[in-house]
Short mmCIF file of C-alpha atoms in Angstrom, two decimals:
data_model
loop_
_atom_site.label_atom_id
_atom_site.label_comp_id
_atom_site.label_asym_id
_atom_site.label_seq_id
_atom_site.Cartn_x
_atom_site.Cartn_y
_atom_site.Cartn_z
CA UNK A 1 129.61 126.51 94.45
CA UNK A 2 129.14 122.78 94.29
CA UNK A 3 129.56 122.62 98.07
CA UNK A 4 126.86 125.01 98.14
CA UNK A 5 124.42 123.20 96.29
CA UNK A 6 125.89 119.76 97.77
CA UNK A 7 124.38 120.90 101.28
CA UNK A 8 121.19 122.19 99.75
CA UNK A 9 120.33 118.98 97.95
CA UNK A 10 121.25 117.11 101.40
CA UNK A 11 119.17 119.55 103.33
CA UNK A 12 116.33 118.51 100.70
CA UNK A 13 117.16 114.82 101.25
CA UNK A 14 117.53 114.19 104.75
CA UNK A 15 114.49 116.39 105.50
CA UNK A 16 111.16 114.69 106.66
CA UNK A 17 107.74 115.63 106.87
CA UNK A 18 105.02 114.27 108.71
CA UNK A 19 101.06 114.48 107.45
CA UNK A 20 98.81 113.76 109.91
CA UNK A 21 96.21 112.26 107.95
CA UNK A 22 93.52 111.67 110.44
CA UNK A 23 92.62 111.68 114.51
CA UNK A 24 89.59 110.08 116.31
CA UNK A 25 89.03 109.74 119.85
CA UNK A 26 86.39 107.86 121.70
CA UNK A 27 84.62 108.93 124.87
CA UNK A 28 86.91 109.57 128.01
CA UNK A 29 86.36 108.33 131.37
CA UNK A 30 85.71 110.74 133.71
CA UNK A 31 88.18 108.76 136.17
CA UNK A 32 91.38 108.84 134.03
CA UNK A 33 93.43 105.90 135.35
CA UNK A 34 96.82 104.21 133.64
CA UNK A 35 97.38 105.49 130.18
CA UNK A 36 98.69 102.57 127.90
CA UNK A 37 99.79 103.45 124.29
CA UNK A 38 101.17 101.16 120.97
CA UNK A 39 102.67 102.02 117.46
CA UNK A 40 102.40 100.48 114.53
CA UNK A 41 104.06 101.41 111.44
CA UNK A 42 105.19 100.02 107.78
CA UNK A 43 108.28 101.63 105.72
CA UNK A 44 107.14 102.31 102.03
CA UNK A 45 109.90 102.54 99.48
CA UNK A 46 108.72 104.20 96.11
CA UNK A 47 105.26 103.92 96.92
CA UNK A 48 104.47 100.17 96.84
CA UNK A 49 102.43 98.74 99.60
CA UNK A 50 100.32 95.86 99.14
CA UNK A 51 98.11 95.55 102.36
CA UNK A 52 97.53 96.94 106.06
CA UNK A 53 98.20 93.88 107.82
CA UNK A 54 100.59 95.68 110.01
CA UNK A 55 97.41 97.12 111.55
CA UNK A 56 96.45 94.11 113.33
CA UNK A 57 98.11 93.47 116.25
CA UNK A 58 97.26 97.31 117.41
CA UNK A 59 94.42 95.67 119.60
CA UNK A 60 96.15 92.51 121.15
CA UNK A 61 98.85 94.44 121.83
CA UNK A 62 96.93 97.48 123.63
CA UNK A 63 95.01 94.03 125.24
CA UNK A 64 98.20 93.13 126.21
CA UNK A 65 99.15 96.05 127.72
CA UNK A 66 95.97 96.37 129.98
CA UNK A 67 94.93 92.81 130.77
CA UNK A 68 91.21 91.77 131.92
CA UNK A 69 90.99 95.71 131.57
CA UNK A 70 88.93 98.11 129.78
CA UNK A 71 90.18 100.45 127.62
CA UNK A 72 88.36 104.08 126.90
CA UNK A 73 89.02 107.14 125.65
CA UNK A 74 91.01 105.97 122.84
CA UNK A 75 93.19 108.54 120.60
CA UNK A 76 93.67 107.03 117.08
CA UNK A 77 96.80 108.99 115.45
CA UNK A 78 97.13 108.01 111.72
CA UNK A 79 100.24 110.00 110.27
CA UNK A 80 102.56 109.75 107.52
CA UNK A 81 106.30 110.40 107.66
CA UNK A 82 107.90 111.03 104.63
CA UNK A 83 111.92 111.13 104.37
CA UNK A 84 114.28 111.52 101.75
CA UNK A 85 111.86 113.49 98.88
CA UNK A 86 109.06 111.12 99.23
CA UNK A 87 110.80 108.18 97.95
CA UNK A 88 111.29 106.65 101.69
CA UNK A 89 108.37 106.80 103.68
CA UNK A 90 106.71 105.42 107.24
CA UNK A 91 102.89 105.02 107.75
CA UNK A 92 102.34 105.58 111.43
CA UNK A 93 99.18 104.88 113.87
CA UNK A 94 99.98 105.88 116.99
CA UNK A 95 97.03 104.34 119.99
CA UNK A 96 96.90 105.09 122.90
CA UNK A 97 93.79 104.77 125.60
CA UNK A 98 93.00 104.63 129.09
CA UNK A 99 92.97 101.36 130.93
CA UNK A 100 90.02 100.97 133.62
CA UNK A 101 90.34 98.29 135.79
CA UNK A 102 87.25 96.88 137.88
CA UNK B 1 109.74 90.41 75.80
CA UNK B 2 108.05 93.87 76.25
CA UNK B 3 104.74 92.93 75.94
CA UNK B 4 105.70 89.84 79.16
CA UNK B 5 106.74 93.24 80.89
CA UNK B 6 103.90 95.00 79.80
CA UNK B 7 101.62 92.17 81.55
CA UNK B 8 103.50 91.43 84.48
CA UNK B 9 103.43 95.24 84.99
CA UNK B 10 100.17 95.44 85.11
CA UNK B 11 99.52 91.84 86.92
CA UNK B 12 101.27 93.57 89.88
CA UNK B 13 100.39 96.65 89.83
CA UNK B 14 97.84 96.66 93.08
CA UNK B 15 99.09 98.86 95.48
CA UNK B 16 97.05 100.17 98.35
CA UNK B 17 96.42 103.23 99.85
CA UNK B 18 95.27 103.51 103.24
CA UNK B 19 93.63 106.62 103.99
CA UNK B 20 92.10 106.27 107.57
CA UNK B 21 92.00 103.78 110.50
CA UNK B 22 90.52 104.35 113.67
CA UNK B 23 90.27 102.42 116.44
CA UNK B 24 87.55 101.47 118.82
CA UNK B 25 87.50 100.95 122.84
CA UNK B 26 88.72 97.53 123.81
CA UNK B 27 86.77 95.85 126.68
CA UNK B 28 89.64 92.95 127.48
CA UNK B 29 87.35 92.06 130.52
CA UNK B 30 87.25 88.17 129.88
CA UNK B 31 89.54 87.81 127.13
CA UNK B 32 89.05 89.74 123.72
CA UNK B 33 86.65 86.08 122.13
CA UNK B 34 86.63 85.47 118.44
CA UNK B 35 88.34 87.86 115.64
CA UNK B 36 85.81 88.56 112.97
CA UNK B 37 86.25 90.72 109.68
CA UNK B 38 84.11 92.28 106.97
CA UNK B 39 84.43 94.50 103.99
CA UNK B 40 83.13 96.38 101.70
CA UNK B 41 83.83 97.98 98.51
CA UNK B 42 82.79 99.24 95.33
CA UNK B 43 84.76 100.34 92.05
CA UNK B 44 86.22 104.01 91.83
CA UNK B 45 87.53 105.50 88.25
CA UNK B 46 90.69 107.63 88.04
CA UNK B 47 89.34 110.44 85.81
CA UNK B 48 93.03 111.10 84.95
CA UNK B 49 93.85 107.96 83.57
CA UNK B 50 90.95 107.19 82.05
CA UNK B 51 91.04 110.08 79.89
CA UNK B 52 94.54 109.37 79.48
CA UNK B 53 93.87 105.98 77.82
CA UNK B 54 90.94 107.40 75.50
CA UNK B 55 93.51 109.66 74.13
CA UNK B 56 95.76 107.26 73.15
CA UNK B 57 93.23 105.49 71.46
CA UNK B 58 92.52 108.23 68.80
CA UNK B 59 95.02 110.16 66.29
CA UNK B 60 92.53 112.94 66.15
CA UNK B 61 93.66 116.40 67.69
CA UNK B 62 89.73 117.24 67.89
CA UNK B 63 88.68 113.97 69.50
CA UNK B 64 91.50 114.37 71.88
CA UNK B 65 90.02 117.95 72.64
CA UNK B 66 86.83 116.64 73.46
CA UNK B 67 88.01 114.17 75.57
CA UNK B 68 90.11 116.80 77.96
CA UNK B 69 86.77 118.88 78.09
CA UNK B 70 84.67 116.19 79.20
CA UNK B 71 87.33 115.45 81.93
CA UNK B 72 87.73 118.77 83.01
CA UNK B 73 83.59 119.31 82.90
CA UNK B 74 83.51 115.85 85.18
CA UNK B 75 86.22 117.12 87.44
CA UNK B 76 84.54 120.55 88.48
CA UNK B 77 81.59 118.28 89.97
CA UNK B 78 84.48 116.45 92.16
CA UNK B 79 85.82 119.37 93.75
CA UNK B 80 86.37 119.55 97.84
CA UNK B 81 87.68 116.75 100.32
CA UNK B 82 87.67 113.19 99.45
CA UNK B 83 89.84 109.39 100.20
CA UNK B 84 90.35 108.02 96.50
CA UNK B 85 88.70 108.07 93.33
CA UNK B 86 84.93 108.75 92.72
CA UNK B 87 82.61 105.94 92.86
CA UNK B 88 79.10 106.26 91.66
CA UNK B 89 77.27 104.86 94.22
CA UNK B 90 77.92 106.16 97.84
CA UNK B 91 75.80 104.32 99.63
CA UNK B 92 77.86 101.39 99.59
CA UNK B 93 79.13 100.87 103.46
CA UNK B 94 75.86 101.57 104.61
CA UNK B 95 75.35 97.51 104.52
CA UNK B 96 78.45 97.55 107.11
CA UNK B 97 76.29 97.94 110.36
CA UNK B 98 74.19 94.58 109.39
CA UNK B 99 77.49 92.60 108.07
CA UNK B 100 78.94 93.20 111.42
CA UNK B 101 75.93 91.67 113.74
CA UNK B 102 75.85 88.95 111.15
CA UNK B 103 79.17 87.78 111.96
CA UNK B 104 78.61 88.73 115.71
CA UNK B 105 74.81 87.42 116.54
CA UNK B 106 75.35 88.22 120.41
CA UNK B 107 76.30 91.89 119.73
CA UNK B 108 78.47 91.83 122.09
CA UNK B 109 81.56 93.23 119.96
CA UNK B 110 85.01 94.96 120.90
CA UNK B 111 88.07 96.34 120.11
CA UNK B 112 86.54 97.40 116.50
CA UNK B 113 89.30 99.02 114.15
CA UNK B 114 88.14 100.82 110.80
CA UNK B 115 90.49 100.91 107.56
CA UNK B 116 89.34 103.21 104.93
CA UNK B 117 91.69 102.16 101.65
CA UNK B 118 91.77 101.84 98.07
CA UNK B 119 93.36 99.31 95.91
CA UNK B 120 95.06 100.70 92.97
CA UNK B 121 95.00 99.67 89.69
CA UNK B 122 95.29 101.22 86.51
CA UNK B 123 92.23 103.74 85.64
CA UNK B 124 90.03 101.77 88.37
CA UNK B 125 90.35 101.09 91.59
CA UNK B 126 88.49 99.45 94.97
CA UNK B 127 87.12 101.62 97.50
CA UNK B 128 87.69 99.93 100.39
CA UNK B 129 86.02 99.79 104.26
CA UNK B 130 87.04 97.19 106.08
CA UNK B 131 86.29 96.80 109.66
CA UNK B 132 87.84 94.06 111.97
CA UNK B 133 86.56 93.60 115.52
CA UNK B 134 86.48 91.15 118.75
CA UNK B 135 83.18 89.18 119.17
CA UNK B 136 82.52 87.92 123.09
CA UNK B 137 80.67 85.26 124.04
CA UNK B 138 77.18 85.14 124.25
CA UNK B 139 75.06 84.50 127.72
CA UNK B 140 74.59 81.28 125.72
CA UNK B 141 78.28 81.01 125.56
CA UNK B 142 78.22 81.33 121.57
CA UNK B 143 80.29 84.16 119.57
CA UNK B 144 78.53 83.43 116.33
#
């Protein structure tokens, strides 16, 4: 019995859920060229966040990625992972884009 | 001692929510030129809470009544999709468009990200739009 309800509680625990909260894409090239794609995320334990700063270096680091390039058609993933009953969780915005060069 | 905690709970108690970012094309032709950032935002009220607090600040079953009834009259005009608490003015980031060629005269701007978040505090909170971008240089060779 308590084994039982041991795995049940763990199956409850260890599960994780992911909200996609939002998506926007710009216009796409009509010649697709290299695709270059960043991350950025923050862990939130019990819900306390303070600011979005971890936002910022999304567009030096796609830059980066795709020097003295343009980059179009870009896909703007903003999800939310939740793990262990909403306690632990990871705010994700995945970026990714197509990078024209001249 | 309590009442220290009491304060200090509510000192830091400012946690915010994001709700939205999106992200703009990103023209690194040149180098990205000067980081720029404005924001606006205007007050939202947690109908929850609020109620919450007027209750505790009567004794009276009937005033307490009243109180759920307005809140429940208010909340049937906030039904259907919406980021945060209610504000009473919504046209609020519509001043977004001139903040943004203010800070970037030669219009020349990329690599534009938009954050839609609140900053939570009790009963109130901000509604937040912030929007960070890349200004290039001018013809003149000015970013400003």
């Amino acid at each position: 019995m308590f084994k039982k309800l041991f795995i049940i509680v763990m199956l409850f625990c260890v599960s994780s859920c992911v909200h996609l909260q939002s998506v926007s894409l710009t216009q796409i090239p009509a010649k697709k060229s290299k695709k270059v794609e960043t991350e950025a995320h923050k862990w939130i334990i019990l819900g306390f966040t303070f600011d979005n700063d971890y936002l910022d270096e999304v567009v030096p680091e796609l830059n980066r990625r795709c020097s003295n390039g343009k980059i179009q058609g870009v896909l703007t993933k903003d999800e939310t992972v939740n793990y262990f009953i909403g306690l632990v969780m990871k705010q994700r915005v995945v970026v990714s884009g197509y990078c024209q060069k001249a | 001692m309590k009442i220290f905690f009491a304060i200090f709970l509510v000192a830091t108690y400012g946690c915010v929510v994001k709700h939205h970012a999106q992200f703009g094309e990103i023209d690194g032709r040149g180098g990205l030129g000067r980081r720029f950032e404005v924001k606006v935002s205007e007050t939202g009220v947690n109908l929850s809470e609020a109620s919450s607090v007027a209750k505790s600040l009567t004794r009276s079953k009937a005033a307490q009544k009243d109180i759920e009834t307005v809140r429940d009259i208010i909340s049937m005009f906030q039904m259907g999709p919406k980021t945060g608490n209610i504000v009473f003015h919504d046209d609020y980031a519509e001043k977004l468009l001139s903040m943004i060629l203010s800070q970037c005269s030669s219009g020349k701007i990329t690599g534009l990200s938009l954050i839609r978040e609140s900053n939570k505090y009790p009963v109130i909170s901000g509604e937040i739009v912030k929007v960070r971008g890349y200004c290039k240089l001018g013809k003149g060779g000015s970013s400003v």
